[in-house]
mmCIF file of C-alpha atoms in Angstrom:
data_model
loop_
_atom_site.group_PDB
_atom_site.id
_atom_site.type_symbol
_atom_site.label_atom_id
_atom_site.label_comp_id
_atom_site.label_asym_id
_atom_site.label_seq_id
_atom_site.Cartn_x
_atom_site.Cartn_y
_atom_site.Cartn_z
ATOM 1 C CA MET A 1 9.067 -62.446 -48.408
ATOM 2 C CA GLY A 2 11.024 -64.687 -46.119
ATOM 3 C CA THR A 3 11.444 -62.257 -43.219
ATOM 4 C CA THR A 4 10.046 -62.657 -39.738
ATOM 5 C CA ASP A 5 10.303 -58.928 -38.924
ATOM 6 C CA VAL A 6 7.414 -57.094 -40.636
ATOM 7 C CA ARG A 7 6.919 -53.353 -40.070
ATOM 8 C CA VAL A 8 3.767 -51.433 -40.989
ATOM 9 C CA ASP A 9 4.209 -47.832 -42.146
ATOM 10 C CA VAL A 10 2.464 -45.082 -40.153
ATOM 11 C CA LYS A 11 0.598 -43.837 -43.253
ATOM 12 C CA LEU A 12 -0.792 -47.330 -43.881
ATOM 13 C CA ASN A 13 -2.011 -47.612 -40.300
ATOM 14 C CA LYS A 14 -3.720 -44.196 -40.499
ATOM 15 C CA HIS A 15 -5.297 -45.100 -43.865
ATOM 16 C CA ILE A 16 -6.735 -48.343 -42.459
ATOM 17 C CA TRP A 17 -8.297 -46.641 -39.428
ATOM 18 C CA SER A 18 -9.294 -43.364 -41.156
ATOM 19 C CA ARG A 19 -12.985 -44.338 -41.364
ATOM 20 C CA GLY A 20 -13.226 -45.512 -37.759
ATOM 21 C CA ILE A 21 -13.452 -48.861 -36.041
ATOM 22 C CA ARG A 22 -16.878 -49.773 -37.409
ATOM 23 C CA SER A 23 -16.223 -49.199 -41.114
ATOM 24 C CA VAL A 24 -12.654 -50.343 -41.662
ATOM 25 C CA THR A 25 -11.443 -50.137 -45.264
ATOM 26 C CA ARG A 26 -11.794 -53.545 -46.944
ATOM 27 C CA ARG A 27 -9.403 -53.204 -49.907
ATOM 28 C CA ILE A 28 -6.073 -51.420 -49.910
ATOM 29 C CA CYS A 29 -3.183 -51.528 -52.367
ATOM 30 C CA VAL A 30 0.028 -52.137 -50.472
ATOM 31 C CA ARG A 31 3.692 -52.434 -51.375
ATOM 32 C CA VAL A 32 5.944 -54.846 -49.494
ATOM 33 C CA SER A 33 9.660 -54.112 -49.733
ATOM 34 C CA ARG A 34 12.619 -55.784 -48.093
ATOM 35 C CA LYS A 35 15.095 -53.501 -46.340
ATOM 36 C CA ARG A 36 18.420 -54.052 -44.615
ATOM 37 C CA ASN A 37 18.405 -53.801 -40.845
ATOM 38 C CA GLU A 38 20.563 -50.874 -39.715
ATOM 39 C CA TYR A 39 21.065 -52.139 -36.182
ATOM 40 C CA GLU A 40 24.280 -54.089 -35.657
ATOM 41 C CA ASP A 41 22.844 -56.306 -32.937
ATOM 42 C CA ALA A 42 19.623 -57.088 -34.845
ATOM 43 C CA LYS A 43 18.390 -60.662 -34.833
ATOM 44 C CA ASP A 44 17.551 -60.653 -38.566
ATOM 45 C CA GLU A 45 19.553 -59.120 -41.395
ATOM 46 C CA LEU A 46 16.457 -58.010 -43.364
ATOM 47 C CA TYR A 47 12.979 -56.746 -42.517
ATOM 48 C CA SER A 48 9.822 -56.222 -44.592
ATOM 49 C CA LEU A 49 8.281 -52.749 -44.773
ATOM 50 C CA VAL A 50 4.593 -52.540 -45.762
ATOM 51 C CA THR A 51 3.460 -49.184 -47.201
ATOM 52 C CA VAL A 52 0.244 -47.928 -48.765
ATOM 53 C CA VAL A 53 0.092 -47.289 -52.521
ATOM 54 C CA GLU A 54 -1.923 -44.325 -53.752
ATOM 55 C CA ILE A 55 -4.799 -45.456 -55.995
ATOM 56 C CA PRO A 56 -4.718 -43.983 -59.511
ATOM 57 C CA GLU A 57 -7.603 -41.815 -60.742
ATOM 58 C CA GLY A 58 -8.813 -44.525 -63.122
ATOM 59 C CA GLY A 59 -9.365 -46.916 -60.249
ATOM 60 C CA LEU A 60 -8.037 -50.402 -59.662
ATOM 61 C CA LYS A 61 -9.441 -52.030 -62.777
ATOM 62 C CA GLY A 62 -6.792 -53.415 -65.114
ATOM 63 C CA LEU A 63 -3.915 -53.178 -62.658
ATOM 64 C CA GLY A 64 -1.537 -56.112 -62.379
ATOM 65 C CA THR A 65 1.477 -57.224 -60.411
ATOM 66 C CA HIS A 66 4.755 -55.484 -61.239
ATOM 67 C CA VAL A 67 8.127 -56.668 -59.966
ATOM 68 C CA ILE A 68 10.424 -53.722 -59.212
ATOM 69 C CA ASP A 69 14.166 -54.205 -58.888
ATOM 70 C CA GLY A 70 15.658 -51.749 -56.396
ATOM 71 C CA GLU A 71 14.285 -48.479 -55.065
ATOM 72 C CA GLU A 72 11.986 -46.191 -57.023
#
């Protein structure tokens, strides 16, 4: 997304390691969003935040890429 500062959400980190070190989850739906840096003395103006997306009950079959303008 053009940013060098990438931050991983705590929920995503816990979801990845929830099954232990030996059976790490192979596929995860994630959302990458660009946010403004709130710190005045920050090196970059924007940062990327990576969060986990809850999987629908029907599964992942038939899902596609959706571009979202703004916050949900």
